[in-house]
Short mmCIF file of C-alpha atoms in Angstrom, two decimals:
data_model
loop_
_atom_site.label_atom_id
_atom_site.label_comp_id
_atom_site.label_asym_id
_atom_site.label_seq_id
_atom_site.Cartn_x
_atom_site.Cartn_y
_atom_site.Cartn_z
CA UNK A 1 76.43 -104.72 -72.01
CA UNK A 2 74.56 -103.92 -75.23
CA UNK A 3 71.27 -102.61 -73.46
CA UNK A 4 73.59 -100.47 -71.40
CA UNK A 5 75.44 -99.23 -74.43
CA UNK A 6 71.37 -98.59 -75.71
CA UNK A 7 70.38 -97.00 -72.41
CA UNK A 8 73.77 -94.83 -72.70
CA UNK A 9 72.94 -94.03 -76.31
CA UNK A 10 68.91 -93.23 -75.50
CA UNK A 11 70.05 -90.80 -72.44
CA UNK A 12 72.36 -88.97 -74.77
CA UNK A 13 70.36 -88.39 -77.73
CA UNK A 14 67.54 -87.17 -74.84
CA UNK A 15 69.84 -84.43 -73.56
CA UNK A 16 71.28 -83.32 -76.91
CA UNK A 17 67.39 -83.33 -78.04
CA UNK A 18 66.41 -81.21 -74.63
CA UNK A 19 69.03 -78.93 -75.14
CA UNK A 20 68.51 -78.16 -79.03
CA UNK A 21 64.98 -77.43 -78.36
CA UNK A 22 65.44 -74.16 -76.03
CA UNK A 23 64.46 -75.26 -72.71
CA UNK A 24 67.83 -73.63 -71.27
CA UNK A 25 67.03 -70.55 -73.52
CA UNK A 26 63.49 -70.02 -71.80
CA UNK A 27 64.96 -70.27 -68.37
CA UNK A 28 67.47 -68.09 -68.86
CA UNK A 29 65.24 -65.07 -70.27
CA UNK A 30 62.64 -66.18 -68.57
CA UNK A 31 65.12 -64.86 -65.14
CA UNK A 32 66.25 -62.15 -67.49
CA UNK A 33 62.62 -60.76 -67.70
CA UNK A 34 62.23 -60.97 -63.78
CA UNK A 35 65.68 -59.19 -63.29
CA UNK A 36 64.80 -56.78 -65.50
CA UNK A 37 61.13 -55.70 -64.37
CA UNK A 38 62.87 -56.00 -60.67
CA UNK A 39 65.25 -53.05 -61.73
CA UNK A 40 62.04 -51.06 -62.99
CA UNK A 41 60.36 -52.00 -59.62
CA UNK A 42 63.68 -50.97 -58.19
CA UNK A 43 63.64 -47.27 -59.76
CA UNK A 44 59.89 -46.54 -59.38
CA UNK A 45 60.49 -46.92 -55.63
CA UNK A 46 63.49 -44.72 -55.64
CA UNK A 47 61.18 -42.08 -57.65
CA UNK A 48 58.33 -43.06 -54.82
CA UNK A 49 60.72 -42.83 -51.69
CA UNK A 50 61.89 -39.39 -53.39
CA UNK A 51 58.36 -37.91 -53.03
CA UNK A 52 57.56 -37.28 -49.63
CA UNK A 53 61.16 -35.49 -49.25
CA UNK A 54 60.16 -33.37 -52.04
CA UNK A 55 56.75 -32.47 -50.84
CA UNK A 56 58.05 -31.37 -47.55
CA UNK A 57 60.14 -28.87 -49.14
CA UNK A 58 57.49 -27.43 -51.13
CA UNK A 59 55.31 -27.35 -48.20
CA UNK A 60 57.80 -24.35 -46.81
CA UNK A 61 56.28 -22.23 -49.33
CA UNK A 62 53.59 -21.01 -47.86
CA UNK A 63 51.57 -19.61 -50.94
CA UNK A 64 52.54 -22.69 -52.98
CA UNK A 65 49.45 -24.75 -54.59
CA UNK A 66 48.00 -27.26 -52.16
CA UNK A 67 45.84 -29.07 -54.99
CA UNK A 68 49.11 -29.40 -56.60
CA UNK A 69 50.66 -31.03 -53.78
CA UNK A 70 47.75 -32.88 -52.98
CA UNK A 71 47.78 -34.59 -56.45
CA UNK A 72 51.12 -35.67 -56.12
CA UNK A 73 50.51 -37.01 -52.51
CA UNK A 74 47.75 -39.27 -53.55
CA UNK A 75 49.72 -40.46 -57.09
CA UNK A 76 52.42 -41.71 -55.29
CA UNK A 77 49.68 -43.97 -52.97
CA UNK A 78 48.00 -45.06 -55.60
CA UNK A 79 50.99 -46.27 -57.22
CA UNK A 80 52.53 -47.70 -54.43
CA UNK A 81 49.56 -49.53 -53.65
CA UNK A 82 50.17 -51.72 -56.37
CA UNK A 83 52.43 -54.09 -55.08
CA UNK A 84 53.99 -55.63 -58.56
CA UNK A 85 56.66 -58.89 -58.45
CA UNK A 86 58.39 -60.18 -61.76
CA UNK A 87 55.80 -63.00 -61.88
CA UNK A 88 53.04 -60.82 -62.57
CA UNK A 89 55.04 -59.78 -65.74
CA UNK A 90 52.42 -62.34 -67.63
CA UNK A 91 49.42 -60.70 -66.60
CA UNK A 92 48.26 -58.06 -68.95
CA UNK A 93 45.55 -56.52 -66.58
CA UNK A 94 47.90 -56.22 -63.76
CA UNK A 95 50.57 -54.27 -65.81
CA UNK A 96 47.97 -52.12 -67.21
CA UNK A 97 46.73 -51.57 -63.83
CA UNK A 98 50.55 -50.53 -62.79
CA UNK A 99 51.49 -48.59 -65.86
CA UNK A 100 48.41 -46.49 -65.61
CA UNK A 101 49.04 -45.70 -61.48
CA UNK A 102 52.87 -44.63 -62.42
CA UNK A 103 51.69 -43.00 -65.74
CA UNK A 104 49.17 -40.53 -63.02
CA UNK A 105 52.56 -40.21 -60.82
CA UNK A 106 54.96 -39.27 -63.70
CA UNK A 107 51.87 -36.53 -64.57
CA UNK A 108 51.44 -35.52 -61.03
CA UNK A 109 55.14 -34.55 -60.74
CA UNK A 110 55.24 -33.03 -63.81
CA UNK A 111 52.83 -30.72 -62.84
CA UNK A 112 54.66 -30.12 -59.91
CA UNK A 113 57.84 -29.29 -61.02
CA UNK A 114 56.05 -26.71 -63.58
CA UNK A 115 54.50 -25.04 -61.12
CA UNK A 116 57.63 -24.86 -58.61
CA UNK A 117 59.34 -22.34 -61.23
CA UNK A 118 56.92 -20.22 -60.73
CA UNK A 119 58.02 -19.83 -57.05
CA UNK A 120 61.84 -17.46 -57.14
CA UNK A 121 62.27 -18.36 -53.01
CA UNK A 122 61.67 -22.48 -53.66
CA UNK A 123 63.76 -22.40 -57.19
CA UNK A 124 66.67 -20.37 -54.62
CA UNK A 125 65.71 -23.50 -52.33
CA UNK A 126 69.27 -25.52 -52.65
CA UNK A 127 67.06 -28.63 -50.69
CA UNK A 128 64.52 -28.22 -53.61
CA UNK A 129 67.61 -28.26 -56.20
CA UNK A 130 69.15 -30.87 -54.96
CA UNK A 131 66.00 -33.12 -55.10
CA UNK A 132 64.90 -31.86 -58.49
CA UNK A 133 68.56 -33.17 -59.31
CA UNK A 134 67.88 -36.63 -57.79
CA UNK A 135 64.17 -37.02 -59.44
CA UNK A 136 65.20 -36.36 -63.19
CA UNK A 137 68.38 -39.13 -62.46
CA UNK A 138 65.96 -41.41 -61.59
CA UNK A 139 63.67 -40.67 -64.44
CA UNK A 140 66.15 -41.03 -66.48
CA UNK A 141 67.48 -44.72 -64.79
CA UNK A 142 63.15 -45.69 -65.16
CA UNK A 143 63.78 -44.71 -68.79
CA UNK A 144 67.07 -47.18 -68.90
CA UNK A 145 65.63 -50.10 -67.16
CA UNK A 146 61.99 -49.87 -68.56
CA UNK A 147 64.56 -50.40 -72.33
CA UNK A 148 66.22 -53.28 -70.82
CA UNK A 149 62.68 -55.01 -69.79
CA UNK A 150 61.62 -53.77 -73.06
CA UNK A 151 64.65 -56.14 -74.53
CA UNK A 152 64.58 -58.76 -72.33
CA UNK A 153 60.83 -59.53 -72.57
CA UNK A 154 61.57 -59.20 -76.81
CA UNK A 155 64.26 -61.71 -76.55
CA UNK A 156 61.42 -64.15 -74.83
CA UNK A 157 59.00 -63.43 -76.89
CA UNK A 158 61.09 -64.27 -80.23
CA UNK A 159 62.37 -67.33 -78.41
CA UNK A 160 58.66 -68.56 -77.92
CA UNK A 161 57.04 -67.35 -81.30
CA UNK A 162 60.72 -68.75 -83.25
CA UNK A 163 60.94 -72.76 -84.92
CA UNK A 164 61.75 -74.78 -83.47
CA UNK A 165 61.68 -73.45 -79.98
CA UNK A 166 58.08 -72.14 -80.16
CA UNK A 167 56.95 -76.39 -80.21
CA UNK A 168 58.47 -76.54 -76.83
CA UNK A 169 57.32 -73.44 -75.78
CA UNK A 170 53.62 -75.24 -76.81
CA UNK A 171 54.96 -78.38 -75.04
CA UNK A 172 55.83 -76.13 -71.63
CA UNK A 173 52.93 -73.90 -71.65
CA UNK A 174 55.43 -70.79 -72.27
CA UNK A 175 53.54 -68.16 -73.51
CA UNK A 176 54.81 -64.57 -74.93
CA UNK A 177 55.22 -62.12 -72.32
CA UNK A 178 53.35 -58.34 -71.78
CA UNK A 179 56.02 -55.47 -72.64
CA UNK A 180 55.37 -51.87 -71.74
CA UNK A 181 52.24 -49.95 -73.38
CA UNK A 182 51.86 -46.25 -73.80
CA UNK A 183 48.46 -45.41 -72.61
CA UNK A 184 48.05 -42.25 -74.87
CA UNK A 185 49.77 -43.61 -77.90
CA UNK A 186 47.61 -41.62 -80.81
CA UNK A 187 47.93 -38.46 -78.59
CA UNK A 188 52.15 -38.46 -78.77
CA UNK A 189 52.12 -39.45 -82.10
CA UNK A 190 50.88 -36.31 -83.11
CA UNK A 191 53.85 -33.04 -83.45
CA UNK A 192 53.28 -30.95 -81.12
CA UNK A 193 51.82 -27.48 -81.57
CA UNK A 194 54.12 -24.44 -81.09
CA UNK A 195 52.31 -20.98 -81.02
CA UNK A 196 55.15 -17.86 -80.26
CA UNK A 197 51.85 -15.58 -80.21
CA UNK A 198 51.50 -14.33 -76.83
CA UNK A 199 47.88 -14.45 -75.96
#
């Protein structure tokens, strides 16, 4: 009866000791992180689906810029090429790798869409319009879940570099977790220039 009473004792003090040292609390932003980098997966495919619809509207103008198009046409395979999953969230070089490709894409379309207002007859397109609508709501839903990966992947890493979860953390093998990077950091930093002077 006693040993039992010992064994009872031992297997509570184990689970009260497992779950005061944040093994829960690294599982459960752990799947946090992955939900959250599977919504920015989720909205750079809706950007990358929107593509070819918008590139066949463009095409009807005749005169438009081919290099332009062309740009954007091989963006979006480079960037879908990459085939990211939430598990790769640990590996610096891959995100690098992906951020860069959908950095180019975000460029190419920029250019794009500059360019298109310099065409009256595609601007009057209501097509065009209507997908011009669609691509800056999904820019803006990247920008929304990119913060929430941004937050998830801060509330691991505090979790893992905090006392006294970070000793289980050692004891697991949990290690902090890559968040987003901007590749031209010193360049949008700087205030931008604004010259009135017409050249």
């Amino acid at each position: 009866m006693k040993s039992r009473l010992s064994l009872a004792a031992l297997a509570l003090s184990a689970t009260l000791l497992v779950s005061g040292c944040g093994y829960n609390d690294f599982q459960s932003l752990d799947e946090k992180s992955k939900s959250a980098w599977s919504e920015v997966l989720n909205q750079y495919q809706r950007r990358a689906d929107l593509i070819p619809n918008i590139v066949a509207t463009v095409k009807g103008e005749a005169s438009f810029e081919q290099d332009t198009l062309t740009k954007v046409i091989e963006a979006r395979s480079k960037a879908t090429a990459i085939q990211m999953t939430p598990e790769m969230v640990n590996d610096p070089a891959a995100m690098a790798k992906f951020q860069e490709a959908q950095a180019q894409m975000g460029s190419a379309l920029s250019r794009l869409m500059v360019v298109a207002e310099q065409y009256p007859s595609l601007k009057a397109n209501q097509a065009f319009s209507d997908l011009r609508v669609q691509l800056e709501g999904t820019e803006n839903r990247i920008t929304v879940a990119r913060n929430r990966y941004i937050e998830a992947v801060q509330s691991y890493n505090v979790l893992t570099r905090s006392f006294p979860t970070n000793l289980t953390a050692m004891a697991f093998g949990y290690k902090t977790k890559e968040g987003f990077k901007v590749e031209n950091e010193a360049a949008i930093s700087a205030p931008p220039k604004v010259d009135f002077n017409k050249q």
